[in-house]
Coordinates of C-alpha atoms (C1' of nucleotides) in Angstrom, one line a residue:
Chain C
M15 CA -12.8 -46.9 12.2
S16 CA -14.6 -45.0 14.8
T17 CA -11.2 -44.1 16.3
E18 CA -10.6 -42.0 13.3
T19 CA -13.6 -39.7 13.7
S20 CA -11.7 -37.0 15.6
P21 CA -8.0 -37.7 15.8
T22 CA -7.6 -34.1 17.1
P23 CA -10.4 -31.6 17.1
A24 CA -8.5 -29.7 14.4
R25 CA -7.4 -26.6 16.5
L26 CA -8.2 -23.3 14.9
N27 CA -5.3 -21.4 13.5
H28 CA -4.7 -17.7 13.5
A29 CA -6.4 -17.1 10.1
A30 CA -9.5 -19.0 11.1
V31 CA -9.9 -16.8 14.2
V32 CA -9.6 -13.7 12.1
A33 CA -12.3 -14.9 9.8
L34 CA -14.5 -16.0 12.7
I35 CA -14.5 -12.7 14.6
G36 CA -14.2 -10.6 11.4
R37 CA -17.4 -12.1 10.0
D38 CA -19.3 -11.6 13.3
I39 CA -18.2 -7.9 13.3
V40 CA -19.1 -7.0 9.7
N41 CA -22.4 -8.8 9.9
G42 CA -23.4 -6.9 13.1
K43 CA -23.3 -9.8 15.6
Y44 CA -21.0 -7.5 17.6
A45 CA -22.5 -4.1 17.5
V46 CA -20.6 -0.9 16.8
G47 CA -19.2 0.4 20.1
E48 CA -19.6 -2.9 21.8
I49 CA -16.7 -4.4 23.7
L50 CA -16.0 -7.9 22.6
P51 CA -15.0 -10.7 24.9
F52 CA -11.6 -10.5 26.6
E53 CA -8.7 -12.3 25.3
E54 CA -8.9 -15.0 28.1
E55 CA -12.5 -15.7 27.2
F56 CA -11.6 -16.3 23.6
V57 CA -8.7 -18.5 24.6
E58 CA -10.9 -20.9 26.4
K59 CA -14.0 -20.7 24.2
L60 CA -11.9 -21.4 21.0
D61 CA -9.2 -23.5 22.7
V62 CA -6.2 -21.6 21.3
G63 CA -3.3 -19.9 22.8
R64 CA -3.4 -16.3 23.7
G65 CA -0.9 -15.3 21.1
V66 CA -3.3 -16.5 18.4
I67 CA -6.1 -14.4 19.7
R68 CA -3.9 -11.4 20.0
E69 CA -2.5 -11.7 16.5
A70 CA -6.1 -12.1 15.2
I71 CA -7.2 -9.0 17.0
R72 CA -4.2 -7.1 15.6
V73 CA -5.2 -8.0 12.1
L74 CA -8.8 -6.9 12.8
A75 CA -7.4 -3.6 14.2
A76 CA -5.2 -3.2 11.1
K77 CA -8.4 -3.5 8.9
G78 CA -10.0 -0.8 11.1
L79 CA -12.6 -3.0 12.6
V80 CA -11.6 -2.7 16.2
E81 CA -9.5 -0.7 18.5
T82 CA -7.8 -2.2 21.6
R83 CA -7.0 -0.3 24.8
P84 CA -5.7 -1.6 28.1
K85 CA -8.3 -2.1 30.8
R86 CA -11.2 -1.4 28.4
G87 CA -10.7 -4.2 26.0
T88 CA -11.4 -4.5 22.3
Q89 CA -14.0 -2.2 21.0
V90 CA -15.8 -2.4 17.7
L91 CA -15.2 0.8 15.7
P92 CA -17.9 2.7 13.7
S93 CA -18.2 1.2 10.2
S94 CA -16.8 4.4 8.8
M95 CA -13.4 3.3 10.0
W96 CA -13.6 -0.1 8.2
Q97 CA -11.5 -0.7 5.2
L98 CA -14.5 -1.6 3.1
L99 CA -12.5 -2.4 0.0
D100 CA -10.2 -4.8 1.8
P101 CA -10.6 -8.1 0.0
E102 CA -11.3 -10.0 3.2
I103 CA -13.8 -7.6 4.6
L104 CA -15.5 -7.6 1.2
F105 CA -15.6 -11.3 1.2
W106 CA -17.1 -11.5 4.6
R107 CA -19.8 -9.1 3.6
I108 CA -20.6 -10.4 0.2
G109 CA -20.2 -14.0 1.1
Q110 CA -22.9 -13.9 3.7
D111 CA -25.9 -12.4 2.0
F112 CA -26.3 -9.5 -0.4
D113 CA -27.0 -6.4 1.6
P114 CA -28.9 -4.3 -0.9
K115 CA -27.5 -1.1 0.5
F116 CA -24.0 -2.2 0.2
L117 CA -24.5 -3.6 -3.3
R118 CA -25.9 -0.3 -4.3
D119 CA -22.8 1.4 -2.8
L120 CA -20.5 -0.8 -4.8
T121 CA -22.6 -0.2 -8.0
D122 CA -22.3 3.6 -7.4
L123 CA -18.6 3.2 -7.2
R124 CA -18.5 1.1 -10.3
S125 CA -20.6 3.5 -12.3
M126 CA -18.1 6.3 -11.3
I127 CA -14.9 4.3 -11.9
E128 CA -15.3 2.2 -14.9
P129 CA -16.5 4.7 -17.6
A130 CA -13.9 7.1 -16.5
A131 CA -11.3 4.4 -16.5
C132 CA -12.3 3.5 -20.1
A133 CA -11.6 7.1 -21.1
L134 CA -8.2 6.9 -19.4
A135 CA -7.4 3.7 -21.0
A136 CA -8.2 5.0 -24.4
E137 CA -5.5 7.7 -23.8
R138 CA -2.9 5.7 -22.0
A139 CA -3.0 2.1 -23.0
S140 CA 0.0 0.6 -24.7
D141 CA -0.3 -1.1 -28.1
P142 CA 0.1 -4.6 -26.6
E143 CA -2.7 -3.7 -24.1
L144 CA -4.9 -2.6 -26.9
Q145 CA -4.4 -5.9 -28.7
L146 CA -5.1 -7.8 -25.5
I147 CA -8.4 -6.0 -25.2
A148 CA -9.3 -6.8 -28.8
A149 CA -8.3 -10.4 -28.2
L150 CA -10.5 -10.6 -25.2
T151 CA -13.6 -9.4 -27.0
R152 CA -13.1 -12.2 -29.6
E153 CA -12.6 -14.6 -26.7
L154 CA -15.9 -13.5 -25.3
N155 CA -17.5 -14.5 -28.6
Y156 CA -15.9 -17.9 -28.6
A157 CA -17.0 -18.6 -25.1
K158 CA -20.5 -17.5 -25.4
D159 CA -21.8 -21.0 -25.0
D160 CA -19.5 -21.9 -22.0
E161 CA -20.9 -20.0 -19.1
L162 CA -17.9 -20.5 -16.8
A163 CA -15.4 -19.4 -19.5
F164 CA -17.6 -16.6 -20.5
I165 CA -17.6 -15.2 -16.9
E166 CA -13.9 -15.5 -16.6
A167 CA -13.3 -13.8 -20.0
D168 CA -15.7 -11.0 -19.0
L169 CA -14.0 -10.4 -15.7
K170 CA -10.6 -10.4 -17.4
F171 CA -11.9 -7.9 -20.0
H172 CA -12.7 -5.4 -17.3
R173 CA -9.5 -6.1 -15.3
T174 CA -7.5 -5.5 -18.4
I175 CA -9.1 -2.1 -19.0
M176 CA -8.3 -1.1 -15.5
Q177 CA -4.7 -2.2 -15.9
S178 CA -4.5 -0.2 -19.1
T179 CA -5.0 3.0 -17.2
H180 CA -1.6 2.5 -15.7
N181 CA -3.0 3.6 -12.3
E182 CA -2.3 1.3 -9.4
I183 CA -5.2 2.6 -7.3
L184 CA -7.8 2.0 -10.1
V185 CA -6.5 -1.6 -10.6
Q186 CA -7.1 -2.2 -6.9
I187 CA -10.5 -0.7 -6.9
G188 CA -11.3 -2.8 -10.0
V189 CA -10.5 -5.9 -8.0
A190 CA -12.9 -4.7 -5.3
I191 CA -15.6 -4.1 -7.9
E192 CA -15.2 -7.5 -9.4
S193 CA -17.7 -9.0 -6.9
V194 CA -20.5 -6.8 -8.2
L195 CA -19.4 -7.5 -11.7
R196 CA -19.4 -11.2 -11.2
L197 CA -22.9 -10.9 -9.8
S198 CA -24.1 -9.0 -12.7
V199 CA -22.8 -11.6 -15.1
E200 CA -24.1 -14.5 -13.1
V201 CA -27.7 -13.2 -12.9
T202 CA -27.9 -13.2 -16.7
V203 CA -26.8 -16.8 -17.1
G204 CA -28.9 -18.7 -19.6
I205 CA -30.6 -15.7 -21.2
G206 CA -28.0 -15.3 -23.9
H207 CA -25.1 -12.9 -24.1
G208 CA -25.8 -11.5 -27.5
R209 CA -26.5 -7.9 -26.3
R210 CA -23.8 -8.0 -23.8
I211 CA -21.2 -8.9 -26.3
E212 CA -22.3 -6.2 -28.6
E213 CA -21.8 -3.6 -25.8
H214 CA -18.4 -5.0 -25.0
E215 CA -17.3 -4.6 -28.6
K216 CA -18.4 -1.0 -28.6
V217 CA -16.2 -0.4 -25.6
A218 CA -13.3 -2.2 -27.0
N219 CA -13.5 -0.5 -30.4
A220 CA -13.7 2.9 -28.8
I221 CA -10.7 2.3 -26.6
C222 CA -8.6 0.8 -29.5
N223 CA -9.4 3.7 -31.6
R224 CA -8.4 6.0 -28.7
Q225 CA -11.8 7.7 -28.7
A226 CA -11.9 8.5 -24.9
S227 CA -15.3 10.0 -24.5
K228 CA -16.9 7.4 -26.8
A229 CA -15.3 4.7 -24.6
R230 CA -16.7 6.4 -21.6
N231 CA -20.2 6.4 -22.9
A232 CA -20.1 2.8 -24.1
M233 CA -19.0 1.6 -20.8
A234 CA -21.7 3.7 -19.1
D235 CA -24.3 2.0 -21.4
L236 CA -22.9 -1.4 -20.5
I237 CA -23.1 -0.7 -16.8
G238 CA -26.6 0.6 -17.3
L239 CA -27.6 -2.8 -18.6
N240 CA -26.0 -4.6 -15.7
V241 CA -27.8 -2.4 -13.2
L242 CA -31.1 -3.2 -14.8
D243 CA -30.3 -6.9 -14.6
I244 CA -29.4 -6.7 -11.0
A245 CA -32.4 -4.5 -10.2
S246 CA -34.7 -7.0 -11.9
I247 CA -33.5 -9.7 -9.6
L248 CA -33.2 -7.8 -6.3
G249 CA -36.3 -5.6 -6.9
P250 CA -36.9 -2.2 -5.4
A251 CA -34.6 -3.0 -2.4
F252 CA -31.7 -2.4 -4.6
S253 CA -32.7 0.8 -6.4
N254 CA -34.0 2.4 -3.2
P255 CA -32.4 0.6 -0.3
K256 CA -33.4 1.1 3.2
K257 CA -31.0 3.4 4.9
Chain L
M25 CA 23.4 12.8 36.7
S26 CA 25.2 10.8 34.1
T27 CA 23.1 7.8 35.4
E28 CA 20.0 9.5 34.1
T29 CA 21.1 9.8 30.5
S30 CA 19.4 6.5 29.5
P31 CA 17.0 5.3 32.1
T32 CA 15.8 2.7 29.6
P33 CA 16.4 3.0 25.9
A34 CA 12.7 3.4 25.3
R35 CA 11.9 0.0 23.8
L36 CA 9.9 0.0 20.6
N37 CA 6.4 -1.1 20.9
H38 CA 4.4 -3.0 18.4
A39 CA 3.0 0.0 16.5
A40 CA 6.4 1.5 16.0
V41 CA 7.7 -1.7 14.5
V42 CA 4.8 -1.8 12.1
A43 CA 5.5 1.8 11.0
L44 CA 9.2 1.0 10.8
I45 CA 9.0 -1.9 8.5
G46 CA 5.9 -0.7 6.7
R47 CA 7.6 2.5 5.6
D48 CA 10.7 0.6 4.4
I49 CA 8.5 -1.5 2.3
V50 CA 6.3 1.1 0.6
N51 CA 9.4 3.2 -0.1
G52 CA 11.1 0.4 -1.8
K53 CA 13.9 -0.3 0.7
Y54 CA 12.8 -3.8 0.7
A55 CA 12.1 -4.6 -3.0
V56 CA 9.1 -6.5 -4.2
G57 CA 9.7 -10.3 -3.9
E58 CA 12.5 -9.8 -1.4
I59 CA 12.6 -11.9 1.7
L60 CA 12.9 -9.6 4.7
P61 CA 15.0 -10.5 7.8
F62 CA 13.9 -13.4 9.8
E63 CA 11.9 -12.9 13.1
E64 CA 15.0 -13.6 15.2
E65 CA 17.1 -11.0 13.4
F66 CA 14.5 -8.3 14.0
V67 CA 14.3 -9.4 17.6
E68 CA 17.9 -8.8 18.3
K69 CA 18.3 -5.8 15.9
L70 CA 15.3 -3.9 17.4
D71 CA 15.6 -5.4 20.9
V72 CA 12.0 -6.5 21.3
G73 CA 10.2 -9.7 22.0
R74 CA 9.4 -12.1 19.3
G75 CA 5.7 -11.6 19.8
V76 CA 6.0 -8.0 18.9
I77 CA 7.7 -8.8 15.7
R78 CA 5.1 -11.5 14.8
E79 CA 2.2 -9.1 15.5
A80 CA 3.8 -6.4 13.5
I81 CA 4.2 -8.7 10.5
R82 CA 0.7 -9.9 10.9
V83 CA -0.5 -6.3 10.5
L84 CA 1.6 -5.8 7.5
A85 CA 0.3 -9.1 6.0
A86 CA -3.3 -7.9 6.7
K87 CA -2.6 -4.7 4.7
G88 CA -1.4 -6.9 1.8
L89 CA 2.3 -5.8 2.1
V90 CA 3.8 -9.1 2.8
E91 CA 3.1 -12.9 2.9
T92 CA 4.6 -15.3 5.4
R93 CA 5.4 -18.9 4.8
P94 CA 7.2 -21.4 7.0
K95 CA 10.8 -22.0 6.0
R96 CA 10.7 -19.3 3.3
G97 CA 10.3 -16.3 5.6
T98 CA 8.4 -13.1 5.0
Q99 CA 8.2 -12.0 1.4
V100 CA 7.2 -8.6 0.0
L101 CA 4.2 -8.9 -2.1
P102 CA 3.8 -7.1 -5.5
S103 CA 2.4 -3.5 -5.0
S104 CA -0.8 -4.5 -6.7
M105 CA -1.6 -6.4 -3.5
W106 CA -1.1 -3.5 -1.2
Q107 CA -4.1 -1.8 0.2
L108 CA -3.2 1.6 -1.2
L109 CA -6.1 3.4 0.3
D110 CA -5.3 2.1 3.8
P111 CA -4.8 5.3 5.8
E112 CA -1.4 4.1 7.3
I113 CA 0.0 3.0 4.0
L114 CA -1.2 6.3 2.5
F115 CA 0.5 8.1 5.3
W116 CA 3.8 6.2 4.9
R117 CA 3.8 7.0 1.1
I118 CA 2.7 10.6 1.2
G119 CA 4.5 11.5 4.5
Q120 CA 7.9 10.7 2.9
D121 CA 8.1 12.5 -0.4
F122 CA 5.6 13.2 -3.1
D123 CA 6.0 10.5 -5.6
P124 CA 4.6 12.2 -8.7
K125 CA 3.2 9.0 -10.1
F126 CA 1.3 8.2 -7.0
L127 CA 0.1 11.8 -6.8
R128 CA -1.2 11.5 -10.3
D129 CA -3.0 8.3 -9.5
L130 CA -4.7 9.9 -6.6
T131 CA -5.7 12.9 -8.7
D132 CA -7.1 10.5 -11.3
L133 CA -9.2 9.0 -8.6
R134 CA -10.3 12.3 -7.3
S135 CA -11.3 13.5 -10.8
M136 CA -13.5 10.4 -11.1
I137 CA -15.0 10.4 -7.7
E138 CA -15.7 13.9 -6.6
P139 CA -17.7 15.3 -9.6
A140 CA -19.9 12.1 -9.7
A141 CA -20.3 12.4 -5.9
C142 CA -21.6 15.9 -6.2
A143 CA -24.2 14.7 -8.7
L144 CA -25.2 12.0 -6.2
A145 CA -25.3 14.4 -3.3
A146 CA -27.6 16.7 -5.3
E147 CA -30.0 13.8 -5.6
R148 CA -29.7 12.2 -2.1
A149 CA -28.6 14.8 0.4
S150 CA -31.0 15.4 3.2
D151 CA -32.2 19.0 4.0
P152 CA -29.9 19.2 7.0
E153 CA -27.0 18.2 4.9
L154 CA -27.9 20.8 2.3
Q155 CA -27.9 23.5 5.0
L156 CA -24.6 22.3 6.3
I157 CA -23.1 22.6 2.9
A158 CA -24.4 26.1 2.5
A159 CA -23.2 27.0 5.9
L160 CA -19.7 25.7 5.1
T161 CA -19.4 27.9 2.0
R162 CA -20.1 30.9 4.2
E163 CA -17.5 29.6 6.6
L164 CA -15.0 29.5 3.8
N165 CA -15.7 33.2 3.2
Y166 CA -15.3 34.1 6.8
A167 CA -12.0 32.2 7.1
K168 CA -10.4 33.5 3.9
D169 CA -7.7 35.3 5.8
D170 CA -7.0 32.6 8.3
E171 CA -5.0 30.0 6.3
L172 CA -5.4 27.2 8.8
A173 CA -9.1 27.7 9.4
F174 CA -9.6 28.0 5.6
I175 CA -7.9 24.7 4.9
E176 CA -10.0 22.9 7.5
A177 CA -13.2 24.4 6.2
D178 CA -12.3 23.5 2.7
L179 CA -11.6 19.9 3.7
K180 CA -14.8 19.7 5.7
F181 CA -16.7 21.0 2.7
H182 CA -15.6 18.2 0.5
R183 CA -16.0 15.6 3.3
T184 CA -19.6 16.8 3.8
I185 CA -20.4 16.3 0.2
M186 CA -19.1 12.8 0.3
Q187 CA -21.2 12.1 3.3
S188 CA -24.2 13.4 1.6
T189 CA -24.1 10.7 -1.0
H190 CA -25.1 8.3 1.8
N191 CA -22.5 5.9 0.4
E192 CA -20.1 4.4 3.0
I193 CA -17.5 3.5 0.4
L194 CA -17.4 6.9 -1.1
V195 CA -17.0 8.5 2.3
Q196 CA -14.0 6.3 2.9
I197 CA -12.4 7.1 -0.5
G198 CA -13.0 10.7 0.3
V199 CA -10.9 10.4 3.4
A200 CA -8.1 8.8 1.2
I201 CA -8.1 11.6 -1.3
E202 CA -8.0 14.2 1.4
S203 CA -4.2 14.1 1.3
V204 CA -4.2 15.3 -2.3
L205 CA -6.9 17.8 -1.5
R206 CA -4.9 19.1 1.4
L207 CA -1.9 19.5 -0.8
S208 CA -3.8 21.3 -3.5
V209 CA -5.0 23.8 -0.9
E210 CA -1.7 24.2 0.7
V211 CA 0.2 25.0 -2.5
T212 CA -2.0 28.1 -3.1
V213 CA -1.5 29.6 0.4
G214 CA -0.9 33.2 0.1
I215 CA -2.1 33.8 -3.4
G216 CA -5.7 34.5 -2.4
H217 CA -8.7 32.3 -2.4
G218 CA -11.1 34.5 -4.3
R219 CA -11.4 32.3 -7.3
R220 CA -11.5 29.2 -5.2
I221 CA -14.4 30.4 -3.1
E222 CA -16.4 31.3 -6.2
E223 CA -16.0 27.8 -7.5
H224 CA -17.0 26.3 -4.2
E225 CA -20.2 28.5 -4.2
K226 CA -21.1 27.3 -7.7
V227 CA -20.8 23.7 -6.5
A228 CA -22.8 24.3 -3.3
N229 CA -25.5 26.2 -5.1
A230 CA -26.0 23.4 -7.7
I231 CA -26.2 20.8 -5.0
C232 CA -28.5 22.8 -2.8
N233 CA -30.8 23.3 -5.9
R234 CA -30.6 19.6 -6.6
Q235 CA -29.1 20.2 -10.1
A236 CA -27.1 17.0 -10.4
S237 CA -25.3 17.6 -13.7
K238 CA -24.6 21.1 -12.9
A239 CA -23.0 20.2 -9.6
R240 CA -20.9 17.5 -11.4
N241 CA -19.5 20.1 -13.9
A242 CA -18.9 22.7 -11.2
M243 CA -16.8 20.3 -9.2
A244 CA -15.0 19.2 -12.3
D245 CA -14.1 22.8 -12.9
L246 CA -12.9 23.2 -9.3
I247 CA -10.7 20.1 -9.6
G248 CA -9.3 21.4 -12.9
L249 CA -8.1 24.5 -11.1
N250 CA -6.5 22.4 -8.4
V251 CA -4.7 20.2 -10.9
L252 CA -3.3 23.3 -12.6
D253 CA -2.1 24.5 -9.2
I254 CA -0.4 21.2 -8.4
A255 CA 1.1 20.9 -11.9
S256 CA 2.6 24.4 -11.7
I257 CA 4.4 23.4 -8.5
L258 CA 5.5 19.9 -9.5
G259 CA 6.1 20.6 -13.1
P260 CA 5.9 18.1 -16.0
A261 CA 6.8 15.2 -13.6
F262 CA 3.2 15.4 -12.4
S263 CA 1.3 15.6 -15.7
N264 CA 3.5 13.0 -17.4
P265 CA 5.0 10.9 -14.6
K266 CA 7.7 8.4 -15.3
K267 CA 6.3 5.0 -15.4
Chain D
dA16 C1' -17.3 20.0 43.3
dA17 C1' -12.7 19.5 41.6
dT18 C1' -8.6 17.2 42.3
dG19 C1' -5.4 13.6 43.6
dT20 C1' -4.3 8.9 45.1
dC21 C1' -4.7 4.0 44.8
dA22 C1' -6.0 -0.5 43.6
dA23 C1' -8.1 -3.5 40.2
dT24 C1' -7.8 -5.2 35.5
dA25 C1' -7.0 -6.1 30.7
dT26 C1' -3.9 -5.4 27.3
dG27 C1' 1.2 -5.2 26.3
dT28 C1' 5.6 -7.6 26.3
dA29 C1' 9.1 -11.1 27.2
dC30 C1' 11.0 -15.6 27.2
dG31 C1' 11.5 -20.5 26.4
dA32 C1' 10.0 -24.8 24.6
dC33 C1' 7.8 -27.2 21.3
dT34 C1' 5.1 -28.2 16.8
dA35 C1' 4.3 -28.0 11.9
dA36 C1' 5.3 -27.2 7.4
dT37 C1' 8.3 -26.4 3.6
dT38 C1' 12.5 -26.4 1.3
dA39 C1' 16.8 -28.6 0.0
dA40 C1' 20.1 -32.0 0.3
dT41 C1' 20.6 -36.9 0.3
dT42 C1' 19.8 -41.3 -0.8
dA43 C1' 17.6 -45.0 -3.3
dT44 C1' 15.4 -46.4 -7.4
dT45 C1' 14.7 -46.8 -12.3
Chain F
dA5 C1' 22.5 -40.5 -15.4
dA6 C1' 18.0 -39.0 -14.5
dT7 C1' 14.3 -39.4 -11.4
dA8 C1' 11.8 -40.4 -7.4
dA9 C1' 11.6 -41.2 -2.5
dT10 C1' 13.7 -40.1 2.0
dT11 C1' 15.6 -37.5 5.3
dA12 C1' 17.4 -33.4 7.5
dA13 C1' 17.6 -28.5 8.3
dT14 C1' 15.2 -24.4 9.0
dT15 C1' 11.8 -21.0 10.0
dA16 C1' 7.2 -19.7 10.9
dG17 C1' 3.4 -21.2 14.1
dT18 C1' 1.7 -22.1 18.7
dC19 C1' 1.6 -22.5 23.7
dG20 C1' 2.1 -21.2 28.6
dT21 C1' 3.7 -18.4 32.1
dA22 C1' 5.4 -14.5 34.2
dC23 C1' 5.8 -9.8 34.5
dA24 C1' 5.1 -4.7 32.8
dT25 C1' 2.2 -0.9 31.6
dA26 C1' -1.6 1.9 31.2
dT27 C1' -6.3 3.1 31.9
dT28 C1' -10.3 3.1 34.5
dG29 C1' -13.2 3.8 38.4
dA30 C1' -13.6 4.2 43.3
dC31 C1' -12.2 6.5 47.2
dA32 C1' -10.2 10.1 49.9
dT33 C1' -8.5 14.8 50.2
dT34 C1' -8.7 19.6 49.6

DNA sequence: AATGTCAATATGTACGACTAATTAATTATT
DNA sequence: AATAATTAATTAGTCGTACATATTGACATT
């Protein structure tokens, strides 16, 4: 039995290396401007072939995290170059801890995008999409006692609105925003969703009646609630984050 | 002399391969869901090593364009997975031709982001940043006869506002929408910038006096002008693009 | 002090062999 | 005949070495 403990130390594959180094960069273990270890060092430290390291660094470069140059090595780029909305980078940043500053940035974005998207959806949504939105508000009601189902329905509600704008870019930003959204739902677990459901219904009704500005305002109200919820958990660090 | 015609056919490097395949994907030469040629085929067709192909495909995968799996090959992902705001992807799409649909999507985004960003900037901008914004409006005036300088000053004006929100994500989105911005400036070359400068001054004044909602409205007006300019060039295909 | 040359070095590329995983065809089973 | 298990074929994944290329920094030259 003891012979089975480590059949082979489970060599890292390319994706694991990307995550390993990527996390260390976005979390500041490697400072901006710093040259990170040379290929050969990674090769022996992680016990993988050089190709794996190279491909991993290529991926990081594609995401704007690093830049490679002969003789100088691989340098960490300023964070203004990072593709912050890239799902992986987002995951590395959110997964770790909730940097209040970054959370506020995402909330800013959400406050700009979602209300405006509701207005667009009210104008552009197809009839089937409107029906889907209406159906989802009902589903929210059914699921109000099942936390997990409620969260999923909530997320799908917002996602559907984004899709109803018929704007590829907005759909994508919507996916990025989902992490804040999920947080704002999760922090309210157990305190009842009555108010939340009401607000969702207002949004849905406005969209389905094609009242653009009403939909915008309703969503702004909804987000306002969420922001209060988040702020009550994170305290002043969120509303007024350290620079 | 004839021996010098082709010293070496200038082998493609990794970045060139990324651009080559990436362009073909975003422009639909490889359809969504399609399996693109196997590594070995690229190797002989492009006359490069297998590592180059692999690294290139890794980059494309990092940008969400493709997904690789053993035995199946490399498959083009649905465009909802593409990192549309990635500078390279943006360049491949914009550089080619102006897809009216995509242009409208970007304009939607701009209409949501920039006015709200002006409001934020009015609240959060530091004093030096306010001075910079003021200085840039003056620079716009000086440069009104030098088209190239005018465009650069215009872009820098908008960029500075984004930076004044102190929001990393907005700065990045700002960079992404710069391409539409550039277009909207370029289409008006030669017809005088008087009106445009006026509008910029309104925006700048509102921000510098920390009047958030006034700044929001001024920027919305400015964008409204730009949209009209673009629509007048592209015609109905822009305002009401084919799905 | 400015410029040009050269050697050191880390990334860039190539090639060949092998591994691993997944699909599809084949065979065995019910 | 339909279904499940087995096997074979294929393609991405990895490794290792050798060589090419480009950038840097030191040194020498003007």
